[in-house]
Tab-separated table of C-alpha atoms in Angstrom:
chain	number	residue	atom	x	y	z
Y	157	MET	CA	-23.900	-19.355	-4.836
Y	158	ASP	CA	-20.166	-18.938	-5.868
Y	159	ALA	CA	-20.145	-15.329	-6.272
Y	160	TYR	CA	-21.778	-15.301	-2.774
Y	161	LEU	CA	-19.053	-17.458	-1.010
Y	162	LEU	CA	-16.416	-15.764	-2.806
Y	163	ASP	CA	-17.584	-12.295	-1.620
Y	164	TRP	CA	-17.104	-13.790	1.679
Y	165	ALA	CA	-13.808	-15.000	1.476
Y	166	ASN	CA	-13.077	-11.873	-0.081
Y	167	LEU	CA	-14.979	-9.804	3.385
Y	168	LEU	CA	-13.253	-12.093	5.879
Y	169	LEU	CA	-10.199	-11.775	4.293
Y	170	ARG	CA	-9.798	-7.976	4.127
Y	171	TRP	CA	-11.041	-7.790	7.819
Y	172	LEU	CA	-7.997	-9.781	8.994
Y	173	HIS	CA	-5.815	-8.144	6.541
Y	174	VAL	CA	-6.461	-4.749	7.937
Y	175	ILE	CA	-6.190	-6.424	11.642
Y	176	VAL	CA	-2.714	-8.080	11.288
Y	177	ALA	CA	-2.166	-4.452	8.923
Y	178	ILE	CA	-2.922	-2.599	11.496
Y	179	ALA	CA	-1.065	-4.704	14.579
Y	180	TRP	CA	2.055	-4.930	12.148
Y	181	ILE	CA	2.212	-0.955	11.357
Y	182	GLY	CA	1.553	0.068	15.134
Y	183	SER	CA	4.520	-2.152	15.909
Y	184	SER	CA	6.448	-0.774	13.877
Y	185	PHE	CA	5.689	2.736	14.171
Y	186	TYR	CA	5.940	2.613	17.671
Y	187	PHE	CA	9.732	0.838	17.869
Y	188	VAL	CA	10.504	4.381	15.364
Y	189	PHE	CA	9.425	5.990	18.139
Y	190	LEU	CA	11.410	4.079	20.649
Y	191	ASP	CA	14.635	4.422	19.075
Y	192	SER	CA	13.889	7.899	17.756
Y	193	SER	CA	13.330	8.576	21.681
Y	194	LEU	CA	15.791	7.373	23.555
Y	195	THR	CA	18.084	9.027	25.410
Y	196	PRO	CA	21.654	7.856	27.698
Y	197	PRO	CA	20.643	5.943	30.461
Y	198	GLU	CA	21.651	7.689	33.789
Y	199	ASP	CA	21.829	4.798	35.765
Y	200	GLY	CA	25.434	3.673	35.811
Y	201	LYS	CA	24.700	0.432	36.060
Y	202	LEU	CA	23.240	0.238	33.546
Y	203	ARG	CA	25.293	2.002	31.204
Y	204	LYS	CA	28.564	-0.915	32.175
Y	205	ASP	CA	25.673	-3.473	31.549
Y	206	GLY	CA	25.735	-2.116	27.638
Y	207	ALA	CA	22.649	-0.256	27.682
Y	208	THR	CA	22.699	2.719	25.060
Y	209	GLY	CA	19.622	3.759	25.674
Y	210	GLU	CA	16.607	4.180	27.971
Y	211	LEU	CA	12.714	5.978	27.790
Y	212	TRP	CA	10.384	6.432	30.446
Y	213	ALA	CA	6.840	7.111	29.342
Y	214	VAL	CA	2.905	7.197	30.948
Y	215	HIS	CA	0.708	4.705	29.738
Y	216	GLY	CA	-3.037	2.923	30.589
Y	217	GLY	CA	-2.430	4.070	34.117
Y	218	GLY	CA	1.201	3.281	34.420
Y	219	PHE	CA	4.462	3.748	33.833
Y	220	TYR	CA	7.253	2.048	31.766
Y	221	HIS	CA	11.129	1.992	30.523
Y	222	PRO	CA	12.128	0.424	27.887
Y	223	VAL	CA	16.078	0.001	27.803
Y	224	LYS	CA	18.191	-0.968	24.550
Y	225	TYR	CA	21.311	-2.548	24.367
Y	226	ALA	CA	22.391	-2.202	20.817
Y	227	VAL	CA	24.144	-5.381	20.805
Y	228	SER	CA	23.213	-8.069	23.478
Y	229	PRO	CA	22.300	-7.631	26.591
Y	230	PRO	CA	24.451	-8.889	29.543
Y	231	VAL	CA	22.350	-11.944	30.509
Y	232	LEU	CA	19.453	-13.600	28.263
Y	233	PRO	CA	16.251	-12.954	29.951
Y	234	PRO	CA	14.061	-16.308	29.637
Y	235	HIS	CA	11.338	-14.994	28.232
Y	236	LEU	CA	11.326	-12.898	25.070
Y	237	HIS	CA	8.544	-11.686	22.718
Y	238	TRP	CA	9.191	-12.065	19.283
Y	239	PHE	CA	7.506	-9.125	16.627
Y	240	TYR	CA	6.614	-11.259	13.379
Y	241	TRP	CA	3.986	-13.012	13.472
Y	242	GLU	CA	1.914	-9.529	12.719
Y	243	SER	CA	4.686	-9.232	9.809
Y	244	TYR	CA	4.357	-12.680	8.299
Y	245	SER	CA	-0.168	-12.462	8.869
Y	246	THR	CA	-0.520	-9.144	7.111
Y	247	TRP	CA	1.606	-10.801	3.704
Y	248	LEU	CA	-0.607	-14.216	3.805
Y	249	SER	CA	-3.805	-12.340	4.343
Y	250	GLY	CA	-3.003	-9.525	2.143
Y	251	PHE	CA	-1.370	-12.531	-1.162
Y	252	ALA	CA	-4.478	-14.410	-0.566
Y	253	LEU	CA	-6.932	-11.319	-1.207
Y	254	PHE	CA	-5.219	-10.543	-4.053
Y	255	LEU	CA	-5.358	-14.655	-5.226
Y	256	ILE	CA	-9.033	-14.406	-4.732
Y	257	SER	CA	-9.614	-10.838	-6.361
Y	258	TYR	CA	-7.245	-10.583	-8.728
Y	259	LEU	CA	-5.511	-13.610	-9.381
Y	260	TRP	CA	-8.688	-15.629	-9.719
Y	261	SER	CA	-10.154	-13.244	-12.310
Y	262	PRO	CA	-7.375	-11.656	-14.261
Y	263	SER	CA	-9.246	-11.044	-17.386
Y	264	VAL	CA	-11.699	-8.662	-15.424
Y	265	TYR	CA	-9.156	-7.142	-12.699
Y	266	LEU	CA	-5.850	-7.393	-14.085
Y	267	ILE	CA	-6.189	-7.529	-18.290
Y	268	ASP	CA	-6.950	-4.125	-19.626
Y	269	PRO	CA	-7.087	-4.275	-23.608
Y	270	ARG	CA	-6.536	-1.038	-23.971
Y	271	VAL	CA	-3.426	-1.051	-21.784
Y	272	MET	CA	-2.301	-4.771	-23.250
Y	273	ASP	CA	-4.233	-7.121	-24.781
Y	274	TRP	CA	-2.571	-10.529	-23.598
Y	275	ALA	CA	-3.250	-14.405	-21.730
Y	276	PRO	CA	-4.043	-14.564	-18.506
Y	277	TRP	CA	-1.843	-16.963	-17.423
Y	278	ALA	CA	0.767	-14.546	-18.889
Y	279	ALA	CA	-0.616	-11.174	-16.752
Y	280	VAL	CA	-1.038	-13.609	-14.262
Y	281	THR	CA	3.120	-14.926	-14.548
Y	282	THR	CA	3.681	-11.573	-14.636
Y	283	ALA	CA	2.722	-9.745	-11.648
Y	284	LEU	CA	3.857	-12.801	-9.156
Y	285	ALA	CA	7.068	-11.891	-11.413
Y	286	PHE	CA	7.113	-8.552	-9.924
Y	287	LEU	CA	6.383	-9.358	-6.357
Y	288	VAL	CA	9.492	-11.912	-6.118
Y	289	VAL	CA	11.758	-9.322	-8.845
Y	290	PHE	CA	11.419	-6.540	-7.183
Y	291	TRP	CA	12.812	-8.603	-3.865
Y	292	LEU	CA	15.774	-9.911	-5.410
Y	293	LEU	CA	16.515	-6.197	-7.263
Y	294	TYR	CA	16.027	-4.910	-3.795
Y	295	ASP	CA	18.171	-6.991	-1.777
Y	296	LEU	CA	21.570	-6.820	-4.214
Y	297	ALA	CA	20.964	-3.381	-3.919
Y	298	CYS	CA	21.365	-3.452	-0.174
Y	299	ARG	CA	23.696	-6.533	-0.248
Y	300	PHE	CA	26.065	-4.289	-2.007
Y	301	LEU	CA	25.343	-0.678	-2.074
Y	302	GLY	CA	24.987	-0.769	1.702
Y	303	GLN	CA	28.348	-0.583	2.808
Y	304	GLY	CA	30.770	2.251	3.498
Y	305	GLU	CA	29.962	6.075	4.604
Y	306	ARG	CA	27.318	6.796	2.408
Y	307	GLY	CA	25.721	3.469	1.914
Y	308	ASP	CA	22.252	4.729	2.851
Y	309	SER	CA	22.051	7.129	0.836
Y	310	LYS	CA	23.869	4.901	-2.331
Y	311	VAL	CA	20.714	2.902	-1.409
Y	312	GLY	CA	18.315	5.208	-1.349
Y	313	ILE	CA	18.550	6.325	-4.718
Y	314	ALA	CA	18.751	2.751	-6.139
Y	315	VAL	CA	15.797	1.950	-4.506
Y	316	ALA	CA	13.951	4.437	-5.780
Y	317	LEU	CA	14.730	4.459	-8.974
Y	318	LEU	CA	14.144	0.782	-9.111
Y	319	VAL	CA	9.910	1.816	-7.958
Y	320	VAL	CA	9.631	4.394	-10.862
Y	321	LEU	CA	10.883	1.956	-13.206
Y	322	ALA	CA	8.586	-0.953	-11.297
Y	323	SER	CA	5.240	1.974	-11.628
Y	324	TRP	CA	6.065	3.034	-14.932
Y	325	LEU	CA	6.221	-1.004	-16.178
Y	326	ALA	CA	3.023	-2.242	-14.378
Y	327	CYS	CA	0.956	0.912	-15.078
Y	328	GLN	CA	2.146	-0.079	-18.822
Y	329	LEU	CA	1.165	-3.806	-18.562
Y	330	PHE	CA	-1.571	-3.965	-16.678
Y	331	ALA	CA	-5.081	-2.233	-15.562
Y	332	GLY	CA	-4.502	0.943	-13.914
Y	333	ARG	CA	-6.154	-0.697	-10.678
Y	334	ALA	CA	-4.667	-3.638	-10.956
Y	335	ALA	CA	-1.419	-1.699	-11.679
Y	336	PHE	CA	-1.355	0.588	-8.408
Y	337	LEU	CA	-1.653	-2.596	-6.344
Y	338	LEU	CA	0.667	-4.800	-7.353
Y	339	VAL	CA	3.298	-1.919	-7.071
Y	340	GLY	CA	1.631	-2.006	-3.170
Y	341	ALA	CA	2.225	-5.808	-2.691
Y	342	MET	CA	5.279	-5.417	-4.435
Y	343	LEU	CA	6.177	-3.214	-1.641
Y	344	ALA	CA	4.525	-5.046	1.002
Y	345	THR	CA	5.842	-8.249	0.070
Y	346	THR	CA	9.560	-6.758	0.340
Y	347	MET	CA	9.072	-5.476	4.111
Y	348	SER	CA	7.757	-9.006	5.065
Y	349	ALA	CA	11.166	-10.491	2.859
Y	350	ASN	CA	13.102	-8.603	5.085
Y	351	VAL	CA	11.470	-9.474	8.316
Y	352	ALA	CA	11.726	-13.187	7.100
Y	353	MET	CA	14.970	-13.039	5.325
Y	354	TRP	CA	17.018	-10.886	7.515
Y	355	ILE	CA	15.710	-9.099	10.831
Y	356	ILE	CA	14.503	-12.287	12.588
Y	357	PRO	CA	17.568	-14.615	11.255
Y	358	GLY	CA	19.818	-12.012	12.759
Y	359	GLN	CA	18.242	-11.921	15.562
Y	360	ARG	CA	17.944	-15.551	15.973
Y	361	LYS	CA	22.067	-15.577	15.909
Y	362	VAL	CA	22.665	-13.013	18.139
Y	363	VAL	CA	20.475	-15.071	20.598
Y	364	ALA	CA	22.274	-18.588	20.095
Y	365	ALA	CA	25.768	-17.205	20.427
Y	366	LEU	CA	24.309	-15.519	23.853
Y	367	LYS	CA	23.003	-18.983	24.903
Y	368	ALA	CA	25.884	-20.384	23.521
Y	369	GLY	CA	28.074	-17.968	25.752
Y	370	LEU	CA	30.175	-16.732	22.023
Y	371	PRO	CA	30.497	-12.685	21.873
Y	372	VAL	CA	27.549	-11.426	19.029
Y	373	ASP	CA	28.553	-9.759	15.655
Y	374	PRO	CA	26.993	-6.407	15.749
Y	375	ILE	CA	26.636	-6.603	11.939
Y	376	HIS	CA	23.057	-8.355	12.720
Y	377	GLY	CA	21.739	-5.460	14.436
Y	378	GLN	CA	22.899	-3.414	11.650
Y	379	ARG	CA	21.280	-5.357	8.759
Y	380	GLY	CA	18.800	-5.622	10.884
Y	381	LYS	CA	18.406	-1.680	11.803
Y	382	GLN	CA	19.130	-0.752	7.554
Y	383	ARG	CA	15.919	-3.270	6.623
Y	384	SER	CA	13.242	-2.073	9.691
Y	385	VAL	CA	13.932	1.640	8.919
Y	386	HIS	CA	13.548	0.634	4.955
Y	387	ASN	CA	10.625	-0.804	5.785
Y	388	THR	CA	9.165	2.326	7.620
Y	389	TYR	CA	9.347	3.934	4.650
Y	390	PHE	CA	7.845	2.053	2.317
Y	391	THR	CA	4.472	1.879	4.957
Y	392	LEU	CA	2.484	5.206	3.632
Y	393	PRO	CA	3.075	4.369	0.086
Y	394	VAL	CA	2.176	0.508	0.517
Y	395	LEU	CA	-1.413	1.732	2.529
Y	396	PHE	CA	-1.810	4.537	-0.679
Y	397	ALA	CA	-2.193	1.685	-2.964
Y	398	MET	CA	-3.740	-0.794	-1.047
Y	399	LEU	CA	-6.706	1.897	-0.576
Y	400	SER	CA	-6.686	3.869	-4.379
Y	401	ASN	CA	-8.902	1.010	-5.470
Y	402	HIS	CA	-11.305	2.558	-4.442
Y	403	TYR	CA	-11.222	6.012	-5.706
Y	404	SER	CA	-10.398	5.806	-9.703
Y	405	PHE	CA	-9.478	9.379	-10.295
Y	406	THR	CA	-6.260	8.244	-8.711
Y	407	TYR	CA	-5.734	5.415	-11.901
Y	408	ALA	CA	-7.649	6.404	-14.606
Y	409	SER	CA	-5.482	9.419	-15.533
Y	410	ALA	CA	-2.991	8.841	-19.242
Y	411	TYR	CA	0.033	9.276	-16.885
Y	412	ASN	CA	-1.033	7.647	-13.970
Y	413	TRP	CA	2.548	5.761	-12.953
Y	414	VAL	CA	3.621	9.730	-12.411
Y	415	PHE	CA	0.802	10.118	-10.277
Y	416	LEU	CA	1.825	7.171	-8.154
Y	417	VAL	CA	5.023	7.486	-8.074
Y	418	LEU	CA	4.750	11.678	-6.638
Y	419	ILE	CA	1.656	9.517	-3.979
Y	420	MET	CA	4.815	7.719	-2.904
Y	421	PHE	CA	7.000	10.544	-2.859
Y	422	ALA	CA	4.463	12.528	-1.056
Y	423	GLY	CA	4.044	9.218	1.596
Y	424	ALA	CA	7.693	8.971	1.882
Y	425	ALA	CA	8.441	12.715	2.584
Y	426	ILE	CA	5.614	12.625	5.255
Y	427	ARG	CA	6.878	9.366	7.021
Y	428	GLN	CA	11.082	11.221	7.374
Y	429	PHE	CA	8.868	14.349	8.973
Y	430	PHE	CA	7.058	12.187	11.567
Y	431	VAL	CA	10.483	10.109	11.777
Y	432	LEU	CA	12.713	13.043	12.595
Y	433	ARG	CA	10.456	14.942	14.665
Y	434	HIS	CA	11.150	12.922	18.122
Y	435	GLY	CA	14.907	14.051	17.197
Y	436	TYR	CA	14.246	17.118	16.923
Y	437	LYS	CA	12.342	17.336	20.437
Y	438	LEU	CA	15.684	16.007	22.431
Y	439	GLY	CA	17.535	18.499	20.423
Y	440	ARG	CA	19.248	15.922	18.088
Y	441	ASN	CA	18.604	17.820	14.567
Y	442	ALA	CA	16.783	20.605	12.673
Y	443	HIS	CA	13.057	20.708	12.589
Y	444	PRO	CA	12.253	18.265	9.913
Y	445	TRP	CA	9.191	20.724	9.094
Y	446	PRO	CA	10.525	21.193	5.151
Y	447	TYR	CA	9.920	16.797	4.888
Y	448	ALA	CA	6.210	17.487	5.722
Y	449	ALA	CA	5.824	20.717	3.602
Y	450	ALA	CA	7.214	19.486	0.522
Y	451	GLY	CA	4.845	16.008	1.212
Y	452	VAL	CA	1.754	18.720	1.206
Y	453	VAL	CA	2.972	20.814	-1.679
Y	454	VAL	CA	2.956	17.627	-3.951
Y	455	LEU	CA	-0.426	16.718	-2.712
Y	456	LEU	CA	-1.546	19.652	-3.759
Y	457	GLY	CA	-0.397	20.201	-6.502
Y	458	LEU	CA	-1.590	16.334	-7.609
Y	459	ILE	CA	-5.052	17.673	-6.278
Y	460	VAL	CA	-4.498	20.555	-8.740
Y	461	TRP	CA	-3.321	17.572	-11.950
Y	462	LEU	CA	-6.232	15.441	-11.037
Y	463	ARG	CA	-9.287	17.943	-10.909
Y	464	PRO	CA	-11.934	16.784	-13.705
Y	465	ALA	CA	-11.992	19.071	-16.309
Y	466	PRO	CA	-15.206	20.416	-18.155
Y	467	VAL	CA	-17.009	17.422	-19.988
Y	468	PRO	CA	-17.515	19.233	-23.979
Y	469	ALA	CA	-20.941	18.818	-25.213
Y	470	ALA	CA	-22.291	15.558	-25.586
Y	471	ALA	CA	-23.295	14.445	-29.516
Y	472	ALA	CA	-26.358	12.596	-27.580
Y	473	PRO	CA	-30.009	13.835	-28.452
Y	474	GLN	CA	-31.064	16.912	-26.909
Y	475	ALA	CA	-33.956	14.034	-24.736
Y	476	VAL	CA	-32.535	11.316	-23.228
Y	477	SER	CA	-35.927	8.364	-22.425
Y	478	LEU	CA	-35.074	6.624	-19.291
Y	479	ALA	CA	-35.801	3.249	-21.539
Y	480	GLN	CA	-32.555	4.303	-23.510
Y	481	VAL	CA	-30.852	4.742	-20.387
Y	482	GLN	CA	-31.950	1.272	-19.160
Y	483	ALA	CA	-31.325	-0.447	-22.249
Y	484	VAL	CA	-27.537	0.858	-21.784
Y	485	MET	CA	-27.564	-0.612	-18.435
Y	486	ALA	CA	-28.726	-3.961	-19.318
Y	487	GLN	CA	-26.721	-4.280	-22.029
Y	488	ARG	CA	-23.105	-2.906	-19.782
Y	489	CYS	CA	-23.617	-2.783	-16.337
Y	490	VAL	CA	-26.219	-5.000	-15.241
Y	491	MET	CA	-24.655	-8.470	-15.062
Y	492	CYS	CA	-22.610	-6.843	-11.776
Y	493	HIS	CA	-25.069	-4.752	-11.067
Y	494	GLY	CA	-28.299	-6.414	-10.667
Y	495	GLU	CA	-30.844	-8.890	-8.996
Y	496	ALA	CA	-28.049	-11.618	-9.141
Y	497	LEU	CA	-24.974	-9.937	-8.732
Y	498	GLN	CA	-24.743	-7.037	-6.666
Y	499	SER	CA	-20.757	-5.831	-6.913
Y	500	LYS	CA	-19.965	-2.907	-4.125
Y	501	GLY	CA	-23.999	-2.985	-3.291
Y	502	VAL	CA	-24.889	-1.393	-6.203
Y	503	ARG	CA	-28.210	-2.746	-8.198
Y	504	LEU	CA	-29.168	-0.711	-11.591
Y	505	ASP	CA	-31.584	-2.212	-12.958
Y	506	SER	CA	-34.804	-0.669	-11.432
Y	507	ALA	CA	-35.838	3.795	-12.310
Y	508	ASP	CA	-35.719	4.333	-8.702
Y	509	ALA	CA	-31.947	2.835	-8.439
Y	510	LEU	CA	-30.478	4.425	-11.617
Y	511	LYS	CA	-31.843	7.459	-10.026
Y	512	GLN	CA	-30.508	7.183	-6.400
Y	513	HIS	CA	-26.779	6.408	-7.886
Y	514	ALA	CA	-27.111	8.905	-10.966
Y	515	PRO	CA	-24.513	10.868	-9.514
Y	516	LEU	CA	-22.031	7.567	-9.066
Y	517	ILE	CA	-23.020	6.231	-12.491
Y	518	TYR	CA	-21.851	9.737	-14.565
Y	519	GLN	CA	-18.871	9.711	-12.359
Y	520	GLN	CA	-17.844	6.202	-13.259
Y	521	ALA	CA	-18.864	5.709	-16.726
Y	522	VAL	CA	-18.069	9.703	-17.824
Y	523	MET	CA	-16.286	11.672	-15.701
Y	524	SER	CA	-13.581	8.739	-15.173
Y	525	ARG	CA	-14.733	6.189	-17.615
Y	526	VAL	CA	-13.369	3.466	-15.373
Y	527	MET	CA	-16.526	1.273	-15.355
Y	528	PRO	CA	-17.195	-0.634	-17.030
Y	529	MET	CA	-14.201	-2.038	-15.382
Y	530	ASN	CA	-11.226	-2.409	-18.298
Y	531	ASN	CA	-14.443	-1.502	-20.184
Y	532	ALA	CA	-15.454	-5.322	-20.642
Y	533	THR	CA	-18.961	-5.259	-21.517
Y	534	GLY	CA	-17.482	-2.644	-24.409
Y	535	MET	CA	-19.662	0.831	-23.761
Y	536	THR	CA	-19.279	3.044	-26.664
Y	537	GLU	CA	-18.768	6.660	-26.644
Y	538	GLU	CA	-22.351	7.531	-27.998
Y	539	GLU	CA	-23.541	5.223	-24.743
Y	540	ARG	CA	-21.538	7.300	-22.328
Y	541	ALA	CA	-22.515	10.592	-23.860
Y	542	LEU	CA	-26.129	9.239	-23.723
Y	543	VAL	CA	-25.780	8.703	-20.057
Y	544	ALA	CA	-23.756	12.143	-19.720
Y	545	GLN	CA	-26.969	13.807	-20.865
Y	546	TRP	CA	-29.460	11.649	-18.925
Y	547	PHE	CA	-27.236	13.416	-16.261
Y	548	ARG	CA	-27.223	16.693	-16.847
Y	549	ALA	CA	-30.780	16.802	-18.033
Y	550	GLY	CA	-31.368	16.284	-14.046
Y	551	ALA	CA	-31.608	12.538	-14.610
Y	552	PRO	CA	-35.292	11.564	-15.017
Y	553	VAL	CA	-37.006	8.448	-14.662
Y	554	GLU	CA	-40.374	9.734	-15.652
């Protein structure tokens, strides 16, 4: 019953997390598009009132005319929509999911003795420290390096180095699956902290100044814009990290941290293409196709790099019986894939089930070697070879 209820909590939290993440990313992408597509107002009154850009758009049978005031509008409207619940809801639901999926059972999900064999409390504490320490270092980089003409470039280099270091360290400490997810959670925490600690407080100061009839300091808008731009480049890397746990070939290699860094670079490069293409259409910059090309080339290189190598002939009996395979499954796999617990909807406690899932068993236990998870049940090389021989013989069940 406990496992059943935990599965329901996992399902509902994952569902909520996806919904609010779509809302947050969607609004973020829209405002980046909006900023890149604004043109100087044609109406003289708008320019006189301080408007810096406008856009005409058609959607859903109607026409829209958003206008941007870079510092402040001439009059503060009575109804002002704030964009922050999407961010906070995404982080809270994501952290709750991380809690019940990884932190609740660190010995299963966080710790891989082949990587580092340490106490569960230490693994959990270190995982939480990743979220906090990365944000603090990132925030310091923005504060002290983000000033001046080349401030954005300095911050970009510093953040890139921090991400590389964090990716390497996570993969040296945690199971590959957990390391990838942790790096994604680390970046997502920084994105939400940008909203909570800088973007929204800055906007509240602007609104308070307008209500008090005081001059508005443009620094709040500049800081908010800086953090919003960082958030948009974090988006695709975070989404990959969150999805990667479903694809074991991404985190199972010996150099998984290199793969993680490269694929995050590819995501950021492709996002840069979409950010700049709107400005290109308005004649503001050159065509940004090199960014998309760079991202695609990196992805193609990763596909070639991770292609499965030919598996040498296994040192197993020429003829493997169903009983031998069932004995291995019963000892190593059925506790998570049996009648009582059917992880991922997979059962391996019958001949028909073994036949049905034979390709999946071969891929997970022999090719990628990620199952049993972190080899918690101690599957031996001889047992993997036996499973491989059975599969190559056509996975007979008679």
